[in-house]
Tab-separated table of C-alpha atoms in Angstrom:
chain	number	residue	atom	x	y	z
A	1	UNK	CA	-25.967	-25.398	41.179
A	2	UNK	CA	-23.638	-23.159	42.972
A	3	UNK	CA	-20.257	-24.412	44.682
A	4	UNK	CA	-18.416	-22.156	47.043
A	5	UNK	CA	-14.687	-22.780	46.907
A	6	UNK	CA	-12.580	-23.654	43.728
A	7	UNK	CA	-10.244	-26.077	45.435
A	8	UNK	CA	-9.911	-29.894	44.923
A	9	UNK	CA	-13.288	-30.534	46.566
A	10	UNK	CA	-15.198	-27.764	44.761
A	11	UNK	CA	-13.756	-28.497	41.301
A	12	UNK	CA	-14.235	-32.402	41.661
A	13	UNK	CA	-17.918	-31.951	42.798
A	14	UNK	CA	-18.500	-29.350	39.920
A	15	UNK	CA	-17.402	-31.806	37.226
A	16	UNK	CA	-19.839	-34.416	38.632
A	17	UNK	CA	-22.980	-32.119	38.637
A	18	UNK	CA	-22.155	-30.675	35.182
A	19	UNK	CA	-21.771	-34.230	33.852
A	20	UNK	CA	-25.302	-34.890	35.079
A	21	UNK	CA	-26.536	-32.003	33.041
A	22	UNK	CA	-26.723	-29.333	35.795
A	23	UNK	CA	-25.571	-25.769	34.940
A	24	UNK	CA	-22.787	-25.330	37.612
A	25	UNK	CA	-21.007	-22.216	38.776
A	26	UNK	CA	-18.080	-22.360	40.994
A	27	UNK	CA	-17.048	-19.220	42.998
A	28	UNK	CA	-13.765	-18.645	44.633
A	29	UNK	CA	-13.100	-15.849	47.051
A	30	UNK	CA	-9.330	-15.357	45.969
A	31	UNK	CA	-7.205	-16.184	43.175
A	32	UNK	CA	-6.934	-19.836	41.686
A	33	UNK	CA	-4.470	-21.685	43.983
A	34	UNK	CA	-4.397	-19.067	46.805
A	35	UNK	CA	-5.999	-21.603	49.244
A	36	UNK	CA	-4.497	-24.834	50.559
A	37	UNK	CA	-5.174	-26.790	47.406
A	38	UNK	CA	-2.428	-24.778	45.863
A	39	UNK	CA	-0.277	-24.609	49.068
A	40	UNK	CA	0.001	-28.000	50.485
A	41	UNK	CA	2.867	-30.592	50.897
A	42	UNK	CA	1.773	-32.624	47.833
A	43	UNK	CA	1.812	-35.932	49.835
A	44	UNK	CA	-0.446	-38.785	49.122
A	45	UNK	CA	-1.129	-41.454	51.715
A	46	UNK	CA	-3.966	-43.546	53.380
A	47	UNK	CA	-5.674	-40.698	55.007
A	48	UNK	CA	-8.251	-41.660	57.560
A	49	UNK	CA	-6.799	-40.424	60.728
A	50	UNK	CA	-8.528	-42.772	63.494
A	51	UNK	CA	-7.205	-46.228	63.565
A	52	UNK	CA	-9.489	-49.236	62.650
A	53	UNK	CA	-9.759	-50.152	66.326
A	54	UNK	CA	-10.622	-46.638	67.432
A	55	UNK	CA	-13.428	-46.583	64.788
A	56	UNK	CA	-14.548	-50.004	65.800
A	57	UNK	CA	-15.083	-48.805	69.316
A	58	UNK	CA	-17.154	-45.935	67.992
A	59	UNK	CA	-19.241	-47.449	65.215
A	60	UNK	CA	-18.674	-51.246	65.281
A	61	UNK	CA	-16.516	-53.299	63.057
A	62	UNK	CA	-18.502	-53.327	59.875
A	63	UNK	CA	-18.718	-49.509	59.589
A	64	UNK	CA	-15.226	-49.046	60.881
A	65	UNK	CA	-13.931	-51.271	57.985
A	66	UNK	CA	-16.172	-49.304	55.501
A	67	UNK	CA	-14.641	-45.926	56.727
A	68	UNK	CA	-11.195	-47.161	56.520
A	69	UNK	CA	-11.822	-48.614	52.976
A	70	UNK	CA	-13.057	-44.984	51.862
A	71	UNK	CA	-9.520	-43.902	52.724
A	72	UNK	CA	-8.034	-46.600	50.605
A	73	UNK	CA	-10.347	-45.702	47.717
A	74	UNK	CA	-9.303	-42.078	47.921
A	75	UNK	CA	-5.860	-42.914	47.068
A	76	UNK	CA	-6.687	-45.273	44.366
A	77	UNK	CA	-8.977	-42.728	42.778
A	78	UNK	CA	-6.244	-40.145	42.691
A	79	UNK	CA	-3.842	-42.761	41.298
A	80	UNK	CA	-6.293	-43.528	38.611
A	81	UNK	CA	-6.645	-39.840	37.730
A	82	UNK	CA	-2.898	-39.591	37.364
A	83	UNK	CA	-2.027	-42.758	35.673
A	84	UNK	CA	-5.046	-43.766	33.690
A	85	UNK	CA	-6.965	-40.667	32.998
A	86	UNK	CA	-4.364	-38.391	32.092
A	87	UNK	CA	-4.384	-35.866	34.873
A	88	UNK	CA	-1.108	-33.794	34.632
A	89	UNK	CA	-0.077	-33.640	38.379
A	90	UNK	CA	3.618	-35.097	38.418
A	91	UNK	CA	2.519	-38.235	40.210
A	92	UNK	CA	5.466	-39.911	41.791
A	93	UNK	CA	4.834	-43.070	43.551
A	94	UNK	CA	8.138	-43.497	45.644
A	95	UNK	CA	6.749	-44.235	49.032
A	96	UNK	CA	7.074	-42.624	52.245
A	97	UNK	CA	9.512	-43.144	55.123
A	98	UNK	CA	7.649	-42.804	58.440
A	99	UNK	CA	10.369	-41.885	61.190
A	100	UNK	CA	10.333	-42.993	64.840
A	101	UNK	CA	10.788	-40.210	67.162
A	102	UNK	CA	11.604	-42.561	70.067
A	103	UNK	CA	12.506	-46.129	70.447
A	104	UNK	CA	9.107	-46.752	71.950
A	105	UNK	CA	7.369	-45.230	68.817
A	106	UNK	CA	9.605	-47.524	66.703
A	107	UNK	CA	8.482	-50.653	68.738
A	108	UNK	CA	4.809	-49.655	68.329
A	109	UNK	CA	5.276	-48.958	64.508
A	110	UNK	CA	6.957	-52.312	64.052
A	111	UNK	CA	4.141	-54.128	65.933
A	112	UNK	CA	1.471	-52.323	63.960
A	113	UNK	CA	3.113	-53.189	60.653
A	114	UNK	CA	3.033	-56.988	61.548
A	115	UNK	CA	-0.569	-56.746	62.734
A	116	UNK	CA	-2.528	-54.783	60.256
A	117	UNK	CA	-6.363	-55.349	60.118
A	118	UNK	CA	-7.310	-58.036	57.517
A	119	UNK	CA	-8.473	-56.491	54.231
A	120	UNK	CA	-6.915	-53.158	54.997
A	121	UNK	CA	-3.183	-54.078	54.766
A	122	UNK	CA	-0.800	-51.791	53.264
A	123	UNK	CA	2.709	-52.729	51.907
A	124	UNK	CA	4.999	-51.723	54.713
A	125	UNK	CA	8.719	-52.445	55.368
A	126	UNK	CA	10.113	-51.934	58.838
A	127	UNK	CA	13.528	-50.256	58.798
A	128	UNK	CA	15.830	-50.540	61.873
A	129	UNK	CA	17.792	-47.573	63.176
A	130	UNK	CA	21.040	-49.299	61.887
A	131	UNK	CA	19.518	-49.485	58.384
A	132	UNK	CA	17.666	-46.164	58.223
A	133	UNK	CA	20.713	-44.379	56.356
A	134	UNK	CA	19.401	-46.273	53.389
A	135	UNK	CA	16.430	-44.112	53.459
A	136	UNK	CA	17.593	-40.877	55.024
A	137	UNK	CA	21.094	-39.289	55.766
A	138	UNK	CA	20.212	-38.502	59.461
A	139	UNK	CA	20.584	-40.109	62.817
A	140	UNK	CA	17.505	-38.132	64.090
A	141	UNK	CA	15.204	-41.137	64.010
A	142	UNK	CA	15.092	-44.391	65.861
A	143	UNK	CA	14.401	-46.426	62.789
A	144	UNK	CA	10.927	-46.289	61.046
A	145	UNK	CA	8.893	-47.926	58.308
A	146	UNK	CA	8.493	-47.383	54.492
A	147	UNK	CA	4.932	-47.170	53.305
A	148	UNK	CA	5.573	-48.241	49.700
A	149	UNK	CA	2.142	-47.205	48.292
A	150	UNK	CA	2.537	-43.530	49.161
A	151	UNK	CA	3.120	-40.951	46.527
A	152	UNK	CA	3.536	-37.299	45.900
A	153	UNK	CA	2.003	-34.661	43.403
A	154	UNK	CA	2.705	-31.143	42.405
A	155	UNK	CA	-0.220	-29.450	44.204
A	156	UNK	CA	-0.750	-26.544	41.743
A	157	UNK	CA	-0.541	-28.847	38.828
A	158	UNK	CA	-3.195	-31.063	40.344
A	159	UNK	CA	-5.377	-28.077	40.965
A	160	UNK	CA	-5.057	-26.690	37.489
A	161	UNK	CA	-5.707	-30.201	35.877
A	162	UNK	CA	-8.858	-30.433	38.088
A	163	UNK	CA	-9.987	-26.947	36.715
A	164	UNK	CA	-9.215	-27.757	33.226
A	165	UNK	CA	-11.299	-30.977	33.673
A	166	UNK	CA	-14.156	-29.163	35.099
A	167	UNK	CA	-14.242	-26.298	32.633
A	168	UNK	CA	-14.015	-28.861	29.711
A	169	UNK	CA	-17.081	-30.614	31.390
A	170	UNK	CA	-19.244	-27.283	31.000
A	171	UNK	CA	-18.394	-25.708	34.687
A	172	UNK	CA	-18.010	-22.052	34.960
A	173	UNK	CA	-15.445	-20.881	37.328
A	174	UNK	CA	-15.131	-17.418	38.655
A	175	UNK	CA	-12.281	-16.289	40.994
A	176	UNK	CA	-12.003	-13.197	43.060
A	177	UNK	CA	-15.673	-13.502	43.752
A	178	UNK	CA	-16.389	-14.025	47.382
A	179	UNK	CA	-19.868	-15.150	48.548
A	180	UNK	CA	-21.264	-12.677	51.047
A	181	UNK	CA	-24.328	-14.330	52.144
A	182	UNK	CA	-26.541	-17.279	51.413
A	183	UNK	CA	-30.334	-17.098	52.031
A	184	UNK	CA	-33.062	-19.621	51.549
A	185	UNK	CA	-35.154	-18.288	48.549
A	186	UNK	CA	-38.194	-20.065	47.121
A	187	UNK	CA	-37.297	-23.641	46.534
A	188	UNK	CA	-33.469	-22.806	46.468
A	189	UNK	CA	-31.192	-20.231	47.728
A	190	UNK	CA	-30.205	-16.514	46.982
A	191	UNK	CA	-26.458	-15.873	47.020
A	192	UNK	CA	-24.994	-12.274	47.412
A	193	UNK	CA	-21.641	-11.370	45.940
A	194	UNK	CA	-19.867	-8.065	45.305
A	195	UNK	CA	-20.825	-8.429	41.632
A	196	UNK	CA	-24.582	-8.842	42.411
A	197	UNK	CA	-27.088	-11.443	43.576
A	198	UNK	CA	-27.855	-14.912	41.951
A	199	UNK	CA	-30.231	-17.787	42.684
A	200	UNK	CA	-29.232	-21.430	42.769
A	201	UNK	CA	-31.293	-24.626	43.293
A	202	UNK	CA	-28.523	-26.242	45.291
A	203	UNK	CA	-25.520	-25.031	47.144
A	204	UNK	CA	-22.258	-26.761	48.194
A	205	UNK	CA	-19.997	-25.221	50.912
A	206	UNK	CA	-16.382	-26.546	49.929
A	207	UNK	CA	-14.191	-24.072	51.754
A	208	UNK	CA	-12.505	-26.504	54.245
A	209	UNK	CA	-9.926	-24.387	56.177
A	210	UNK	CA	-11.265	-21.263	54.725
A	211	UNK	CA	-14.747	-21.511	56.120
A	212	UNK	CA	-15.899	-18.044	57.341
A	213	UNK	CA	-18.934	-16.068	58.714
A	214	UNK	CA	-20.963	-16.802	55.480
A	215	UNK	CA	-21.532	-20.360	56.888
A	216	UNK	CA	-21.280	-20.153	60.636
A	217	UNK	CA	-22.658	-23.632	61.246
A	218	UNK	CA	-19.707	-25.229	59.250
A	219	UNK	CA	-17.148	-22.692	60.736
A	220	UNK	CA	-18.103	-24.050	64.222
A	221	UNK	CA	-17.197	-27.685	63.172
A	222	UNK	CA	-13.691	-27.117	61.449
A	223	UNK	CA	-10.523	-26.015	63.160
A	224	UNK	CA	-8.306	-23.962	60.778
A	225	UNK	CA	-4.715	-24.827	61.273
A	226	UNK	CA	-1.821	-23.236	59.371
A	227	UNK	CA	0.464	-25.763	57.565
A	228	UNK	CA	3.715	-23.663	57.154
A	229	UNK	CA	6.322	-24.749	54.527
A	230	UNK	CA	9.624	-23.559	53.252
A	231	UNK	CA	11.838	-24.637	50.292
A	232	UNK	CA	15.605	-24.547	50.346
A	233	UNK	CA	17.741	-22.821	47.694
A	234	UNK	CA	18.677	-25.201	44.858
A	235	UNK	CA	21.057	-27.822	46.261
A	236	UNK	CA	21.582	-29.902	43.139
A	237	UNK	CA	20.151	-33.123	42.432
A	238	UNK	CA	23.060	-35.279	43.740
A	239	UNK	CA	23.094	-33.394	47.149
A	240	UNK	CA	19.304	-33.782	47.643
A	241	UNK	CA	19.539	-37.528	46.528
A	242	UNK	CA	22.289	-38.009	49.224
A	243	UNK	CA	19.968	-36.691	51.753
A	244	UNK	CA	16.871	-38.789	50.830
A	245	UNK	CA	18.372	-41.518	48.566
A	246	UNK	CA	15.126	-43.023	47.294
A	247	UNK	CA	13.314	-39.595	46.819
A	248	UNK	CA	10.550	-40.706	49.127
A	249	UNK	CA	8.203	-38.455	51.309
A	250	UNK	CA	9.227	-38.271	54.884
A	251	UNK	CA	7.074	-37.742	58.049
A	252	UNK	CA	7.704	-38.648	61.605
A	253	UNK	CA	5.982	-39.898	64.707
A	254	UNK	CA	5.839	-36.566	66.735
A	255	UNK	CA	2.444	-35.214	67.671
A	256	UNK	CA	3.515	-31.932	66.169
A	257	UNK	CA	4.505	-33.470	62.814
A	258	UNK	CA	6.817	-32.323	60.209
A	259	UNK	CA	6.822	-33.596	56.545
A	260	UNK	CA	9.274	-33.091	53.777
A	261	UNK	CA	10.412	-34.415	50.492
A	262	UNK	CA	12.571	-33.443	47.347
A	263	UNK	CA	11.034	-30.901	45.195
A	264	UNK	CA	9.603	-32.209	41.959
A	265	UNK	CA	12.708	-31.071	40.023
A	266	UNK	CA	14.952	-32.728	42.656
A	267	UNK	CA	16.939	-29.746	43.349
A	268	UNK	CA	15.595	-28.711	46.651
A	269	UNK	CA	14.076	-29.875	50.011
A	270	UNK	CA	10.444	-28.838	50.782
A	271	UNK	CA	9.853	-28.972	54.272
A	272	UNK	CA	6.538	-28.276	56.332
A	273	UNK	CA	5.202	-28.522	59.848
A	274	UNK	CA	3.483	-26.690	62.534
A	275	UNK	CA	5.699	-23.753	63.109
A	276	UNK	CA	3.977	-21.411	65.542
A	277	UNK	CA	1.823	-21.708	68.700
A	278	UNK	CA	-0.703	-19.325	66.952
A	279	UNK	CA	-1.190	-18.374	63.387
A	280	UNK	CA	1.398	-16.153	61.927
A	281	UNK	CA	2.663	-14.857	58.587
A	282	UNK	CA	4.723	-17.521	57.061
A	283	UNK	CA	7.922	-15.394	56.666
A	284	UNK	CA	8.043	-15.121	60.415
A	285	UNK	CA	8.100	-18.839	60.784
A	286	UNK	CA	11.162	-19.375	58.544
A	287	UNK	CA	13.821	-19.385	61.250
A	288	UNK	CA	11.915	-22.098	63.326
A	289	UNK	CA	11.274	-24.285	60.290
A	290	UNK	CA	14.748	-23.841	59.205
A	291	UNK	CA	15.837	-24.815	62.718
A	292	UNK	CA	13.621	-27.867	62.526
A	293	UNK	CA	15.062	-28.916	59.144
A	294	UNK	CA	18.588	-28.544	60.386
A	295	UNK	CA	17.854	-30.592	63.637
A	296	UNK	CA	17.157	-33.475	61.166
A	297	UNK	CA	19.797	-32.551	58.814
A	298	UNK	CA	22.672	-30.723	60.517
A	299	UNK	CA	24.607	-30.705	57.201
A	300	UNK	CA	22.047	-28.030	55.911
A	301	UNK	CA	22.947	-25.430	58.626
A	302	UNK	CA	24.355	-22.927	55.980
A	303	UNK	CA	21.830	-23.502	53.442
A	304	UNK	CA	19.344	-20.546	52.604
A	305	UNK	CA	15.626	-20.644	52.417
A	306	UNK	CA	14.289	-19.464	48.988
A	307	UNK	CA	10.552	-19.605	49.472
A	308	UNK	CA	7.947	-19.870	52.360
A	309	UNK	CA	4.063	-20.153	52.294
A	310	UNK	CA	1.163	-21.227	54.397
A	311	UNK	CA	-1.964	-23.096	53.632
A	312	UNK	CA	-5.008	-23.533	55.862
A	313	UNK	CA	-5.975	-27.093	56.546
A	314	UNK	CA	-9.134	-28.017	58.468
A	315	UNK	CA	-9.212	-30.547	61.476
A	316	UNK	CA	-12.334	-31.667	63.044
A	317	UNK	CA	-13.174	-32.595	66.591
A	318	UNK	CA	-13.638	-36.396	65.645
A	319	UNK	CA	-10.705	-36.445	63.394
A	320	UNK	CA	-12.805	-37.536	60.323
A	321	UNK	CA	-13.769	-35.707	57.139
A	322	UNK	CA	-17.458	-34.938	56.884
A	323	UNK	CA	-19.883	-34.546	53.972
A	324	UNK	CA	-23.726	-34.178	53.776
A	325	UNK	CA	-26.420	-31.486	54.046
A	326	UNK	CA	-27.322	-29.075	56.735
A	327	UNK	CA	-30.636	-26.939	56.287
A	328	UNK	CA	-30.505	-27.901	52.704
A	329	UNK	CA	-26.988	-26.768	52.003
A	330	UNK	CA	-24.454	-29.382	51.137
A	331	UNK	CA	-20.997	-29.568	52.561
A	332	UNK	CA	-17.878	-31.503	52.249
A	333	UNK	CA	-14.715	-30.633	54.478
A	334	UNK	CA	-12.532	-31.579	57.292
A	335	UNK	CA	-9.747	-33.530	55.876
A	336	UNK	CA	-7.421	-33.144	58.864
A	337	UNK	CA	-4.307	-32.351	56.814
A	338	UNK	CA	-4.832	-35.140	54.300
A	339	UNK	CA	-6.827	-33.284	51.622
A	340	UNK	CA	-4.636	-34.213	48.573
A	341	UNK	CA	-6.073	-37.687	48.321
A	342	UNK	CA	-9.340	-37.061	50.254
A	343	UNK	CA	-10.719	-33.892	48.664
A	344	UNK	CA	-10.834	-34.944	45.035
A	345	UNK	CA	-12.313	-38.283	46.127
A	346	UNK	CA	-15.056	-36.849	48.583
A	347	UNK	CA	-15.726	-33.896	46.260
A	348	UNK	CA	-16.682	-36.189	43.487
A	349	UNK	CA	-18.904	-38.241	46.006
A	350	UNK	CA	-20.706	-35.058	47.206
A	351	UNK	CA	-21.246	-33.890	43.648
A	352	UNK	CA	-22.818	-37.224	42.883
A	353	UNK	CA	-25.035	-36.900	45.890
A	354	UNK	CA	-26.152	-33.384	44.858
A	355	UNK	CA	-27.549	-34.835	41.587
A	356	UNK	CA	-29.126	-37.873	43.271
A	357	UNK	CA	-26.640	-40.692	42.079
A	358	UNK	CA	-26.419	-43.719	44.253
A	359	UNK	CA	-22.756	-44.083	43.675
A	360	UNK	CA	-22.280	-40.849	45.753
A	361	UNK	CA	-23.119	-42.563	48.976
A	362	UNK	CA	-20.229	-43.133	51.296
A	363	UNK	CA	-19.476	-44.754	54.780
A	364	UNK	CA	-19.261	-41.353	56.345
A	365	UNK	CA	-22.890	-40.260	55.360
A	366	UNK	CA	-25.036	-39.352	58.278
A	367	UNK	CA	-22.342	-39.307	60.833
A	368	UNK	CA	-22.757	-36.494	63.364
A	369	UNK	CA	-20.534	-33.534	62.656
A	370	UNK	CA	-19.434	-32.376	66.208
A	371	UNK	CA	-18.680	-28.864	67.471
A	372	UNK	CA	-17.867	-27.851	70.861
A	373	UNK	CA	-19.375	-25.239	73.460
A	374	UNK	CA	-17.904	-21.772	73.030
A	375	UNK	CA	-16.247	-22.408	69.839
A	376	UNK	CA	-17.254	-20.188	66.882
A	377	UNK	CA	-14.280	-20.702	64.467
A	378	UNK	CA	-11.509	-18.990	66.322
A	379	UNK	CA	-9.379	-21.687	67.941
A	380	UNK	CA	-8.546	-20.186	71.211
A	381	UNK	CA	-7.403	-23.532	72.323
A	382	UNK	CA	-4.823	-24.166	69.590
A	383	UNK	CA	-1.788	-22.345	71.196
A	384	UNK	CA	-1.909	-24.278	74.610
A	385	UNK	CA	-2.625	-27.484	72.806
A	386	UNK	CA	0.519	-27.197	70.546
A	387	UNK	CA	2.644	-26.007	73.473
A	388	UNK	CA	1.521	-29.248	75.339
A	389	UNK	CA	2.193	-31.420	72.345
A	390	UNK	CA	5.674	-29.994	71.819
A	391	UNK	CA	6.298	-30.515	75.498
A	392	UNK	CA	5.470	-34.277	75.246
A	393	UNK	CA	7.463	-34.635	72.011
A	394	UNK	CA	10.464	-32.945	73.638
A	395	UNK	CA	10.461	-35.388	76.538
A	396	UNK	CA	9.825	-38.416	74.402
A	397	UNK	CA	6.439	-39.349	75.672
């Protein structure tokens, strides 16, 4: 077995194929952790983007329920890895405050919290604007909701734990070894790398937001989007606790979302979001991200930024993750910014599918994986879309 990409997906899949007795090699183009599995916000939440009602209108109630249930099981699986199976990822289950950008957003949030689909309920507390300083030292939001089952991890520690787990299971992982081509060969595939050629019976593309010309069919179906993040200088545990008293993750209801939380050591604020209309070097986005942070916390105006980074997430045209086969090559990708819980879970499932295990089946199997005419992997439409969304956010629509 050959797996292209040593992130959460690839390492989780590799462990399953190796456990079934298949010799498994994982190739990573860069260094370990250089992709988004090592450069994400570390937030863990129910992660299927379309609502149950939206999925119901597409696929019917039964399949919609099953798809939503996959999102719940993804969180449960990561929780199990962290709390029962000894994965060292700094698991912190402190919940998330979901801030309402407008009063209308708050009314919709409160209504949705009281009217959850039966069997898919989450533990949610509605927080009025009058009470929101119990959650965040800011008047920026119009109230919000606390999602009590949300959690956070240290992204790199999670990645390294999955790496150790895979290698202990017999997987070979090589970094700095990009795949240059994949061609059908006999009953399997021939793979070309800078270090030579090799053959594999089965291949998995697990490149998500880093899918490139080696797999053009997949590249046409995912939209790489930069998730830009900054970390403040050390503020001290007490100051950070005063800003976010319960140590929760924070996100908000804007279309161009931001997300932030205390750092694992409690000394800093880690803040992320969409900071540019088009993709840029993360350092050039520091002033905008700092401005966005200070818009929420004016008391941080004079605080310096110590670190900045970017990781590429992969959105899809139907806002769903996808896994399956195309022309005999397996794939698993398109987590739409929610890869922390989804990638280990669906990586495990696609690995099980590769070795013919029935438990690898999911409610997302066999769904069409859409693209768009004239899209070949460079999202020319991204800048005008982000500009439009920012405009709508700015006027409160």
